[in-house]
CSV table of C-alpha atoms and ligand atoms in Angstrom, one decimal:
chain,number,residue,atom,x,y,z
H,1,UNK,CA,-11.7,-54.8,-35.1
H,2,UNK,CA,-8.8,-56.2,-32.8
H,3,UNK,CA,-8.0,-53.8,-30.1
H,4,UNK,CA,-4.4,-53.3,-29.2
H,5,UNK,CA,-3.3,-55.4,-26.1
H,6,UNK,CA,-2.2,-52.3,-24.7
H,7,UNK,CA,-4.4,-49.4,-23.7
H,8,UNK,CA,-3.1,-45.9,-23.5
H,9,UNK,CA,-2.7,-44.8,-19.7
H,10,UNK,CA,-5.7,-42.7,-18.4
H,11,UNK,CA,-5.0,-39.2,-18.6
H,12,UNK,CA,-2.5,-39.2,-21.4
H,13,UNK,CA,-3.4,-38.2,-25.3
H,14,UNK,CA,-2.2,-39.8,-28.4
H,15,UNK,CA,-1.6,-37.1,-30.9
H,16,UNK,CA,-2.6,-38.6,-34.2
H,17,UNK,CA,-1.9,-35.6,-37.0
H,18,UNK,CA,-5.3,-34.3,-37.0
H,19,UNK,CA,-4.9,-33.9,-33.3
H,20,UNK,CA,-1.4,-32.4,-33.3
H,21,UNK,CA,-2.8,-29.8,-36.1
H,22,UNK,CA,-4.6,-28.3,-32.9
H,23,UNK,CA,-1.6,-28.5,-30.7
H,24,UNK,CA,0.5,-27.0,-33.4
H,25,UNK,CA,-2.0,-24.3,-33.9
H,26,UNK,CA,-1.9,-23.6,-30.3
H,27,UNK,CA,1.9,-23.5,-29.7
H,28,UNK,CA,2.4,-21.6,-33.0
H,29,UNK,CA,0.2,-18.7,-31.5
H,30,UNK,CA,2.0,-18.9,-27.9
H,31,UNK,CA,5.5,-18.6,-29.8
H,32,UNK,CA,4.3,-15.5,-32.1
H,33,UNK,CA,3.3,-13.8,-29.2
H,34,UNK,CA,5.9,-14.6,-27.0
H,35,UNK,CA,8.6,-13.1,-29.7
H,36,UNK,CA,6.5,-10.1,-30.1
H,37,UNK,CA,7.1,-9.4,-26.6
H,38,UNK,CA,10.9,-9.9,-26.8
H,39,UNK,CA,10.5,-13.4,-25.0
H,40,UNK,CA,13.6,-16.0,-25.9
H,41,UNK,CA,12.4,-19.5,-25.9
H,42,UNK,CA,14.2,-22.1,-23.6
H,43,UNK,CA,13.6,-25.6,-22.3
H,44,UNK,CA,15.0,-27.7,-19.6
H,45,UNK,CA,14.8,-31.5,-18.9
H,46,UNK,CA,11.5,-33.3,-18.2
H,47,UNK,CA,12.9,-35.1,-15.3
H,48,UNK,CA,14.3,-33.3,-12.4
H,49,UNK,CA,15.5,-34.0,-8.7
H,50,UNK,CA,12.1,-35.0,-6.6
H,51,UNK,CA,13.5,-32.0,-3.9
H,52,UNK,CA,12.7,-29.2,-6.4
H,53,UNK,CA,9.3,-29.4,-6.1
H,54,UNK,CA,8.6,-30.9,-2.4
H,55,UNK,CA,7.9,-27.8,-0.1
H,56,UNK,CA,8.9,-25.1,-3.1
H,57,UNK,CA,5.6,-26.0,-5.3
H,58,UNK,CA,3.3,-26.6,-2.4
H,59,UNK,CA,1.3,-29.7,-1.0
H,60,UNK,CA,-1.0,-29.9,-4.0
H,61,UNK,CA,1.3,-30.5,-6.5
H,62,UNK,CA,3.6,-32.5,-4.4
H,63,UNK,CA,0.9,-34.9,-3.8
H,64,UNK,CA,0.5,-35.2,-7.5
H,65,UNK,CA,4.2,-36.1,-8.6
H,66,UNK,CA,5.2,-38.8,-10.7
H,67,UNK,CA,8.3,-39.8,-8.7
H,68,UNK,CA,10.4,-42.6,-8.4
H,69,UNK,CA,13.9,-44.0,-7.6
H,70,UNK,CA,16.3,-44.0,-10.4
H,71,UNK,CA,18.8,-46.7,-11.1
H,72,UNK,CA,21.3,-44.6,-9.6
H,73,UNK,CA,19.4,-44.3,-6.1
H,74,UNK,CA,18.5,-40.6,-7.2
H,75,UNK,CA,14.9,-39.6,-6.2
H,76,UNK,CA,13.3,-37.9,-9.3
H,77,UNK,CA,10.1,-36.5,-10.5
H,78,UNK,CA,8.7,-35.9,-13.8
H,79,UNK,CA,8.3,-32.0,-14.0
H,80,UNK,CA,4.7,-31.4,-12.9
H,81,UNK,CA,5.5,-27.4,-13.5
H,82,UNK,CA,8.2,-25.4,-15.3
H,83,UNK,CA,8.7,-22.7,-12.7
H,84,UNK,CA,11.2,-24.3,-10.0
H,85,UNK,CA,13.2,-25.6,-13.5
H,86,UNK,CA,13.2,-22.1,-14.6
H,87,UNK,CA,14.7,-20.9,-11.2
H,88,UNK,CA,17.1,-24.1,-11.0
H,89,UNK,CA,18.5,-22.8,-14.6
H,90,UNK,CA,18.9,-19.3,-13.7
H,91,UNK,CA,20.5,-20.2,-10.4
H,92,UNK,CA,23.4,-21.3,-12.3
H,93,UNK,CA,23.7,-18.4,-14.8
H,94,UNK,CA,21.7,-15.4,-14.1
H,95,UNK,CA,24.8,-13.4,-12.3
H,96,UNK,CA,26.1,-12.7,-15.7
H,97,UNK,CA,23.0,-11.8,-17.6
H,98,UNK,CA,21.5,-8.2,-18.1
H,99,UNK,CA,18.0,-7.8,-16.6
H,100,UNK,CA,15.3,-8.3,-16.9
H,101,UNK,CA,15.5,-11.5,-18.3
H,102,UNK,CA,12.3,-12.5,-20.7
H,103,UNK,CA,12.2,-16.1,-21.3
H,104,UNK,CA,9.4,-18.7,-22.4
H,105,UNK,CA,8.7,-22.2,-22.9
H,106,UNK,CA,6.1,-24.8,-23.8
H,107,UNK,CA,6.9,-28.1,-21.8
H,108,UNK,CA,4.9,-31.1,-21.5
H,109,UNK,CA,4.1,-31.5,-17.8
H,110,UNK,CA,3.1,-34.4,-15.7
H,111,UNK,CA,0.7,-34.3,-12.8
H,112,UNK,CA,-1.0,-37.4,-11.1
H,113,UNK,CA,-4.5,-35.7,-11.2
H,114,UNK,CA,-8.1,-37.1,-10.4
H,115,UNK,CA,-9.8,-37.5,-13.8
H,116,UNK,CA,-12.0,-34.4,-14.4
H,117,UNK,CA,-12.9,-32.1,-17.2
H,118,UNK,CA,-10.2,-30.0,-18.5
H,119,UNK,CA,-7.7,-32.1,-16.4
H,120,UNK,CA,-5.3,-34.7,-17.7
H,121,UNK,CA,-2.1,-36.3,-16.3
H,122,UNK,CA,-0.1,-34.5,-18.9
H,123,UNK,CA,-0.7,-31.1,-20.7
H,124,UNK,CA,1.6,-28.8,-22.6
H,125,UNK,CA,1.7,-25.6,-20.9
H,126,UNK,CA,3.1,-22.2,-22.0
H,127,UNK,CA,5.5,-20.1,-19.6
H,128,UNK,CA,6.2,-16.7,-19.7
H,129,UNK,CA,8.3,-15.1,-17.2
H,130,UNK,CA,10.1,-11.9,-16.4
H,131,UNK,CA,13.0,-12.1,-13.7
H,132,UNK,CA,14.9,-9.5,-12.3
H,133,UNK,CA,12.2,-6.7,-12.3
H,134,UNK,CA,10.2,-5.8,-9.5
H,135,UNK,CA,8.1,-2.9,-10.9
H,136,UNK,CA,4.4,-3.6,-11.4
H,137,UNK,CA,5.0,-2.8,-15.0
H,138,UNK,CA,6.5,-6.3,-15.5
H,139,UNK,CA,3.4,-7.8,-13.8
H,140,UNK,CA,1.4,-5.9,-16.2
H,141,UNK,CA,3.4,-6.9,-19.0
H,142,UNK,CA,3.2,-10.5,-18.1
H,143,UNK,CA,-0.6,-10.5,-17.9
H,144,UNK,CA,-0.7,-8.7,-21.5
H,145,UNK,CA,1.4,-11.5,-22.9
H,146,UNK,CA,-1.1,-14.2,-21.5
H,147,UNK,CA,-4.0,-12.1,-22.8
H,148,UNK,CA,-2.8,-11.9,-26.2
H,149,UNK,CA,-2.0,-15.4,-26.2
H,150,UNK,CA,-5.7,-16.1,-26.3
H,151,UNK,CA,-6.6,-12.9,-28.5
H,152,UNK,CA,-4.0,-14.4,-31.0
H,153,UNK,CA,-6.5,-17.5,-31.2
H,154,UNK,CA,-9.3,-15.5,-31.9
H,155,UNK,CA,-10.6,-15.3,-28.4
H,156,UNK,CA,-12.2,-12.2,-27.3
H,157,UNK,CA,-13.4,-9.9,-24.0
H,158,UNK,CA,-16.8,-11.6,-24.7
H,159,UNK,CA,-14.8,-15.2,-24.2
H,160,UNK,CA,-12.7,-14.9,-21.2
H,161,UNK,CA,-11.6,-12.5,-18.5
H,162,UNK,CA,-8.4,-12.2,-16.1
H,163,UNK,CA,-9.2,-12.4,-12.5
H,164,UNK,CA,-6.3,-10.7,-10.6
H,165,UNK,CA,-5.4,-10.0,-7.3
H,166,UNK,CA,-2.4,-9.3,-4.9
H,167,UNK,CA,-1.6,-11.8,-2.1
H,168,UNK,CA,0.1,-8.4,-0.2
H,169,UNK,CA,-3.2,-6.7,-0.2
H,170,UNK,CA,-5.0,-9.9,0.8
H,171,UNK,CA,-2.6,-10.1,3.7
H,172,UNK,CA,-3.6,-6.4,4.7
H,173,UNK,CA,-7.3,-7.4,4.6
H,174,UNK,CA,-7.4,-10.2,6.5
H,175,UNK,CA,-4.8,-8.7,9.1
H,176,UNK,CA,-7.3,-5.7,9.3
H,177,UNK,CA,-10.3,-8.6,9.8
H,178,UNK,CA,-8.5,-9.8,12.7
H,179,UNK,CA,-6.6,-13.0,11.3
H,180,UNK,CA,-3.3,-13.4,13.1
H,181,UNK,CA,0.1,-13.6,11.6
H,182,UNK,CA,0.3,-17.5,12.2
H,183,UNK,CA,-3.0,-18.3,10.7
H,184,UNK,CA,-2.5,-16.1,7.5
H,185,UNK,CA,-1.4,-19.3,5.5
H,186,UNK,CA,-4.4,-21.0,6.5
H,187,UNK,CA,-6.9,-17.9,6.1
H,188,UNK,CA,-5.3,-17.7,2.1
H,189,UNK,CA,-5.8,-21.4,1.8
H,190,UNK,CA,-9.5,-21.1,2.9
H,191,UNK,CA,-9.9,-18.3,0.5
H,192,UNK,CA,-8.5,-20.1,-2.4
H,193,UNK,CA,-11.2,-22.7,-2.0
H,194,UNK,CA,-13.9,-20.1,-1.3
H,195,UNK,CA,-16.0,-20.5,-4.7
H,196,UNK,CA,-15.9,-24.4,-4.7
H,197,UNK,CA,-17.2,-24.6,-0.5
H,198,UNK,CA,-20.4,-24.1,0.6
H,199,UNK,CA,-20.9,-20.9,2.6
H,200,UNK,CA,-21.3,-22.6,6.2
H,201,UNK,CA,-18.3,-25.0,5.4
H,202,UNK,CA,-16.2,-21.7,4.7
H,203,UNK,CA,-17.4,-19.9,8.1
H,204,UNK,CA,-16.6,-23.3,10.1
H,205,UNK,CA,-12.9,-23.3,8.5
H,206,UNK,CA,-12.6,-19.3,9.2
H,207,UNK,CA,-13.4,-20.0,12.9
H,208,UNK,CA,-11.2,-23.4,13.5
H,209,UNK,CA,-8.3,-22.8,10.9
H,210,UNK,CA,-8.3,-19.0,10.8
H,211,UNK,CA,-9.0,-18.6,14.3
H,212,UNK,CA,-11.8,-15.7,13.5
H,213,UNK,CA,-15.1,-15.1,15.9
H,214,UNK,CA,-18.5,-16.2,14.3
H,215,UNK,CA,-19.0,-12.9,13.7
H,216,UNK,CA,-15.7,-11.6,11.9
H,217,UNK,CA,-15.9,-14.7,9.6
H,218,UNK,CA,-19.7,-13.9,8.3
H,219,UNK,CA,-18.2,-9.8,7.7
H,220,UNK,CA,-15.2,-11.4,5.8
H,221,UNK,CA,-17.4,-13.9,3.7
H,222,UNK,CA,-19.8,-10.8,3.0
H,223,UNK,CA,-16.5,-9.0,2.1
H,224,UNK,CA,-15.5,-11.5,-0.3
H,225,UNK,CA,-19.0,-11.4,-2.3
H,226,UNK,CA,-17.6,-8.7,-4.2
H,227,UNK,CA,-14.0,-8.4,-3.2
H,228,UNK,CA,-13.1,-5.7,-6.0
H,229,UNK,CA,-11.2,-2.3,-5.5
H,230,UNK,CA,-14.3,-0.6,-4.7
H,231,UNK,CA,-14.9,-3.1,-1.8
H,232,UNK,CA,-11.9,-2.9,-0.4
H,233,UNK,CA,-11.9,0.8,-0.7
H,234,UNK,CA,-15.3,1.1,1.3
H,235,UNK,CA,-14.3,-1.6,3.9
H,236,UNK,CA,-10.2,-1.1,4.3
H,237,UNK,CA,-9.5,2.3,2.7
H,238,UNK,CA,-9.0,3.9,6.0
H,239,UNK,CA,-6.0,1.6,7.0
H,240,UNK,CA,-2.5,3.2,5.5
H,241,UNK,CA,-1.2,-0.5,5.1
H,242,UNK,CA,-3.9,-1.3,2.7
H,243,UNK,CA,-3.8,1.9,0.9
H,244,UNK,CA,0.0,1.1,-0.3
H,245,UNK,CA,-0.8,-2.2,-1.5
H,246,UNK,CA,-4.1,-1.0,-3.1
H,247,UNK,CA,-2.3,1.7,-4.9
H,248,UNK,CA,0.1,-0.7,-6.4
H,249,UNK,CA,-2.9,-2.8,-7.9
H,250,UNK,CA,-4.7,0.3,-9.2
H,251,UNK,CA,-1.1,0.9,-11.3
H,252,UNK,CA,-1.5,-2.6,-12.5
H,253,UNK,CA,-4.8,-2.4,-13.9
H,254,UNK,CA,-4.2,1.1,-15.0
H,255,UNK,CA,-1.1,0.0,-17.1
H,256,UNK,CA,-3.3,-2.8,-18.7
H,257,UNK,CA,-6.1,-0.3,-19.5
H,258,UNK,CA,-3.3,1.8,-21.1
H,259,UNK,CA,-2.6,-0.9,-23.5
H,260,UNK,CA,-6.0,-1.3,-24.5
H,261,UNK,CA,-6.6,-4.5,-22.5
H,262,UNK,CA,-8.7,-3.2,-19.5
H,263,UNK,CA,-11.9,-4.8,-20.7
H,264,UNK,CA,-10.1,-8.1,-19.8
H,265,UNK,CA,-9.1,-7.3,-16.6
H,266,UNK,CA,-11.5,-7.7,-13.1
H,267,UNK,CA,-9.9,-7.2,-9.7
H,268,UNK,CA,-11.2,-10.2,-7.4
H,269,UNK,CA,-9.2,-10.9,-4.2
H,270,UNK,CA,-10.5,-14.5,-4.2
H,271,UNK,CA,-8.0,-15.1,-6.4
H,272,UNK,CA,-4.8,-16.6,-4.4
H,273,UNK,CA,-3.5,-19.5,-6.6
H,274,UNK,CA,-2.3,-22.8,-4.7
H,275,UNK,CA,1.2,-22.7,-5.4
H,276,UNK,CA,3.1,-21.9,-2.4
H,277,UNK,CA,5.9,-19.4,-4.1
H,278,UNK,CA,3.6,-16.2,-5.1
H,279,UNK,CA,4.2,-13.4,-3.4
H,280,UNK,CA,2.6,-10.4,-4.9
H,281,UNK,CA,-0.1,-9.9,-7.8
H,282,UNK,CA,-1.8,-13.1,-8.7
H,283,UNK,CA,-3.9,-13.7,-11.8
H,284,UNK,CA,-6.0,-16.3,-13.2
H,285,UNK,CA,-7.8,-16.8,-16.7
H,286,UNK,CA,-11.4,-17.9,-17.1
H,287,UNK,CA,-13.9,-18.4,-19.7
H,288,UNK,CA,-16.5,-15.8,-19.3
H,289,UNK,CA,-19.4,-18.3,-18.8
H,290,UNK,CA,-17.4,-19.8,-15.8
H,291,UNK,CA,-17.9,-23.1,-17.3
H,292,UNK,CA,-14.4,-24.1,-17.6
H,293,UNK,CA,-11.6,-24.4,-15.1
H,294,UNK,CA,-8.7,-22.1,-15.2
H,295,UNK,CA,-7.2,-21.4,-18.6
H,296,UNK,CA,-4.2,-19.8,-16.9
H,297,UNK,CA,-2.5,-18.6,-13.9
H,298,UNK,CA,0.5,-16.8,-12.9
H,299,UNK,CA,1.7,-14.3,-10.4
H,300,UNK,CA,4.6,-12.8,-9.0
H,301,UNK,CA,7.2,-15.0,-7.0
H,302,UNK,CA,10.0,-13.0,-5.5
H,303,UNK,CA,11.9,-15.6,-3.6
H,304,UNK,CA,11.9,-18.7,-5.4
H,305,UNK,CA,15.3,-18.2,-7.1
H,306,UNK,CA,17.3,-17.5,-4.0
H,307,UNK,CA,15.1,-20.5,-2.5
H,308,UNK,CA,16.4,-22.7,-5.1
H,309,UNK,CA,19.9,-21.7,-4.4
H,310,UNK,CA,20.3,-18.7,-6.9
H,311,UNK,CA,20.8,-14.8,-7.1
H,312,UNK,CA,17.9,-13.4,-4.9
H,313,UNK,CA,15.6,-11.8,-8.0
H,314,UNK,CA,12.1,-10.8,-8.4
H,315,UNK,CA,10.4,-12.7,-10.9
H,316,UNK,CA,6.7,-13.0,-12.2
H,317,UNK,CA,5.2,-15.2,-14.9
H,318,UNK,CA,2.3,-17.5,-15.9
H,319,UNK,CA,1.7,-21.0,-17.0
H,320,UNK,CA,-1.6,-21.5,-19.7
H,321,UNK,CA,-2.4,-25.2,-20.5
H,322,UNK,CA,-3.4,-26.6,-23.6
H,323,UNK,CA,-6.5,-28.6,-22.1
H,324,UNK,CA,-8.7,-26.1,-21.0
H,325,UNK,CA,-8.1,-23.7,-24.1
H,326,UNK,CA,-8.6,-26.6,-26.5
H,327,UNK,CA,-12.0,-26.9,-24.9
H,328,UNK,CA,-12.9,-23.2,-25.0
H,329,UNK,CA,-11.6,-22.9,-28.7
H,330,UNK,CA,-13.6,-25.8,-29.7
H,331,UNK,CA,-16.8,-24.4,-27.7
H,332,UNK,CA,-16.4,-21.1,-29.9
H,333,UNK,CA,-15.7,-22.8,-33.2
H,334,UNK,CA,-12.0,-21.7,-33.4
H,335,UNK,CA,-10.4,-24.6,-34.4
H,336,UNK,CA,-9.3,-24.5,-37.8
H,337,UNK,CA,-10.8,-27.4,-40.1
H,338,UNK,CA,-8.2,-30.1,-40.3
H,339,UNK,CA,-7.0,-30.4,-44.0
H,340,UNK,CA,-4.2,-32.3,-45.6
H,341,UNK,CA,-2.0,-30.4,-48.1
H,342,UNK,CA,0.5,-31.1,-50.4
H,343,UNK,CA,2.2,-28.8,-53.5
H,344,UNK,CA,2.5,-31.5,-55.9
H,345,UNK,CA,1.5,-35.5,-56.2
H,346,UNK,CA,3.7,-36.9,-59.2
H,347,UNK,CA,1.7,-39.6,-61.4
H,348,UNK,CA,3.7,-41.7,-63.4
H,349,UNK,CA,1.7,-42.9,-66.7
H,350,UNK,CA,3.8,-46.4,-66.7
H,351,UNK,CA,6.7,-48.0,-64.9
H,352,UNK,CA,8.9,-46.5,-67.8
H,353,UNK,CA,8.7,-42.9,-66.5
H,354,UNK,CA,9.5,-43.8,-62.8
H,355,UNK,CA,13.1,-42.6,-63.0
H,356,UNK,CA,12.1,-39.1,-64.3
H,357,UNK,CA,8.9,-39.2,-61.8
H,358,UNK,CA,11.8,-39.6,-58.7
H,359,UNK,CA,14.0,-37.0,-60.3
H,360,UNK,CA,11.2,-34.5,-60.7
H,361,UNK,CA,9.6,-35.1,-57.4
H,362,UNK,CA,13.4,-34.7,-55.7
H,363,UNK,CA,14.1,-31.3,-57.8
H,364,UNK,CA,11.0,-30.0,-56.4
H,365,UNK,CA,11.7,-31.1,-52.9
H,366,UNK,CA,15.0,-29.3,-52.9
H,367,UNK,CA,13.1,-26.3,-54.0
H,368,UNK,CA,11.1,-26.5,-50.8
H,369,UNK,CA,7.8,-28.0,-52.2
H,370,UNK,CA,5.7,-30.6,-50.8
H,371,UNK,CA,5.8,-33.8,-53.1
H,372,UNK,CA,4.5,-36.8,-52.7
H,373,UNK,CA,3.8,-39.9,-55.3
H,374,UNK,CA,2.7,-43.5,-54.9
H,375,UNK,CA,5.1,-45.8,-53.7
H,376,UNK,CA,4.1,-48.9,-55.9
H,377,UNK,CA,3.1,-49.1,-59.1
H,378,UNK,CA,-0.9,-48.3,-59.7
H,379,UNK,CA,-3.1,-47.3,-62.3
H,380,UNK,CA,-3.2,-43.7,-63.1
H,381,UNK,CA,-7.0,-43.3,-61.4
H,382,UNK,CA,-5.5,-45.0,-58.2
H,383,UNK,CA,-2.8,-42.2,-58.3
H,384,UNK,CA,-5.1,-39.7,-59.0
H,385,UNK,CA,-7.2,-40.6,-56.1
H,386,UNK,CA,-4.2,-40.6,-53.8
H,387,UNK,CA,-3.3,-37.3,-54.8
H,388,UNK,CA,-6.7,-35.9,-54.0
H,389,UNK,CA,-6.7,-38.0,-50.6
H,390,UNK,CA,-3.4,-36.2,-49.9
H,391,UNK,CA,-4.7,-32.6,-50.9
H,392,UNK,CA,-2.1,-32.2,-53.3
H,393,UNK,CA,-2.4,-28.7,-55.1
H,394,UNK,CA,-1.6,-30.0,-58.5
H,395,UNK,CA,-0.9,-33.5,-59.9
H,396,UNK,CA,2.2,-33.6,-62.3
H,397,UNK,CA,1.4,-36.0,-64.8
H,398,UNK,CA,4.4,-37.8,-66.1
H,399,UNK,CA,3.9,-39.8,-69.5
H,400,UNK,CA,6.0,-41.0,-72.6
H,401,UNK,CA,4.6,-38.5,-74.9
H,402,UNK,CA,5.2,-35.4,-72.7
H,403,UNK,CA,8.5,-36.5,-71.9
H,404,UNK,CA,9.4,-36.8,-75.7
H,405,UNK,CA,8.1,-33.3,-76.2
H,406,UNK,CA,10.4,-32.3,-73.1
H,407,UNK,CA,7.5,-31.6,-70.5
H,408,UNK,CA,4.6,-32.5,-68.1
H,409,UNK,CA,1.4,-32.0,-67.7
H,410,UNK,CA,0.4,-30.1,-64.7
H,411,UNK,CA,-3.5,-30.5,-63.7
H,412,UNK,CA,-4.7,-28.2,-61.0
H,413,UNK,CA,-7.1,-30.1,-58.6
H,414,UNK,CA,-9.4,-27.2,-57.7
H,415,UNK,CA,-10.1,-26.1,-61.1
H,416,UNK,CA,-9.2,-29.1,-63.4
H,417,UNK,CA,-7.2,-26.7,-65.7
H,418,UNK,CA,-3.9,-28.2,-67.2
H,419,UNK,CA,-0.8,-26.5,-68.4
H,420,UNK,CA,2.5,-27.9,-69.5
H,421,UNK,CA,5.7,-27.4,-67.7
H,422,UNK,CA,9.0,-27.7,-69.5
H,423,UNK,CA,11.6,-30.2,-68.0
H,424,UNK,CA,14.1,-27.5,-68.0
H,425,UNK,CA,12.0,-25.5,-65.4
H,426,UNK,CA,11.9,-28.9,-63.0
H,427,UNK,CA,15.5,-29.5,-62.9
X,1,HAM,P1,-0.8,-23.9,-12.5
X,1,HAM,O1,-2.0,-22.9,-12.1
X,1,HAM,O2,-0.7,-25.1,-11.5
X,1,HAM,O3,0.4,-22.8,-12.3
X,1,HAM,O4,-1.1,-24.2,-14.1
X,1,HAM,C1,-1.3,-23.1,-14.9
X,1,HAM,C2,-2.3,-23.9,-15.9
X,1,HAM,O5,-2.2,-25.1,-16.5
X,1,HAM,C3,-3.6,-24.0,-15.3
X,1,HAM,O6,-4.7,-23.0,-15.6
X,1,HAM,C4,-4.4,-25.0,-16.1
X,1,HAM,O7,-4.8,-24.5,-17.4
X,1,HAM,C5,-3.0,-25.8,-16.8
X,1,HAM,N1,-2.9,-27.0,-16.2
X,1,HAM,C6,-2.5,-27.2,-14.9
X,1,HAM,N2,-2.6,-28.7,-14.8
X,1,HAM,C7,-3.2,-29.5,-15.6
X,1,HAM,C8,-3.7,-30.7,-15.6
X,1,HAM,N3,-3.4,-31.7,-15.2
X,1,HAM,N4,-4.5,-31.1,-16.9
X,1,HAM,C9,-4.2,-29.8,-17.9
X,1,HAM,N5,-3.8,-28.6,-17.6
X,1,HAM,C10,-3.6,-28.4,-16.5
X,1,HAM,C11,1.5,-23.4,-12.7
X,1,HAM,O8,1.8,-24.5,-13.0
X,1,HAM,C12,2.9,-22.3,-12.7
X,1,HAM,N6,4.2,-22.8,-12.7
X,1,HAM,C13,2.7,-21.2,-13.6
X,1,HAM,C14,3.8,-19.9,-13.6
X,1,HAM,C15,4.7,-19.9,-14.3
X,1,HAM,N7,3.6,-19.0,-12.4
X,1,HAM,C16,4.6,-18.3,-12.7
X,1,HAM,N8,5.2,-18.7,-13.8
């Protein structure tokens, strides 16, 4: 077989119909759940000013940008995430809008990533964000949307979990452990990578980058072996600052429990999130087996809107990609079988019936049915084979004798049963 002279770029996907079917299956579920929670759909341009991402997103994403200078000399970038666009769009119009704003989008995003399982250079990402509400109820609502997005696709608490944390609480814990103010950002970076780092390397980083003594570093690493609510309470419960932050996180978990989603939620202070703009509760959804990368990530970002020049509004939201999710659905046998389907396939016995066949096909399409027929003259056998290939539910056979009697024959492709339909019914 001849291969095309043009290979697809690495990290990009083609979507022939059988693959597009999975993408649609996922996106339709995302859309249904968004609407169930009262979110409105929006979109923005796939190309944005480069400046929107530099600093605001953080070094990791900035290093992965598809960026170039356009013909007008502007520095531009393909969108690597939706949140800065959302902040920019609302910056122009949020003042006149009633709050909270609940918006969702399903953009295709572009990141020049190192090739690895679950990471491509483009992906579709469901974003759902609540803007203009700082109550922890908004944080809980957003995580519930993400969890329900996965439940809608057939996944259960046996398949995935949400690991949740709060950067404000983490900050107090690090302070309590002796991390200086100007080393907090470095310490956040180390905690974020803790699970992918050997312990001695983490200890060395905590000493050199976060400024801790060796014993303090060890104590902190011990704490992060089980950084849940109980561990925080035992180790740091006597500190008022920790208590205040812990209380909010407890309310968050309680709200999700009240919704019946408690079994999905695990507090784990090792979740920091790589993006620079998060200011409060953060979370990531993972498969239970822990084999795949994060399916979803999000959190509160109360200063981003102001940072891009808009009304200072608190915000919280998430992004869920289609790549890791597709892998998990495949592993769990939750991808619907791909099948072509058509309501009717119109078969003409000979060329003379062609005009009548065209008329019938078009009348049925006008009524909303899906209809196809052979585009060139073919034997009846070939036409019937084509009907089967296309998944037709019924074949309408247009023959001279039937037409003379004012009808066509409808054959059910499943049962083989036949009935006559009057032409008057097909006009
Ligand atoms: P993020 O963690 O960078 O967050 O991405 C969210 C999800 O998108 C990831 O968990 C992953 O499923 C998917 N994803 C990201 N990059 C790739 C890739 N290269 N290939 C395949 N899938 C990928 C954000 O983007 C935030 N803007 C989310 C957010 C919205 N926070 C608040 N609102």
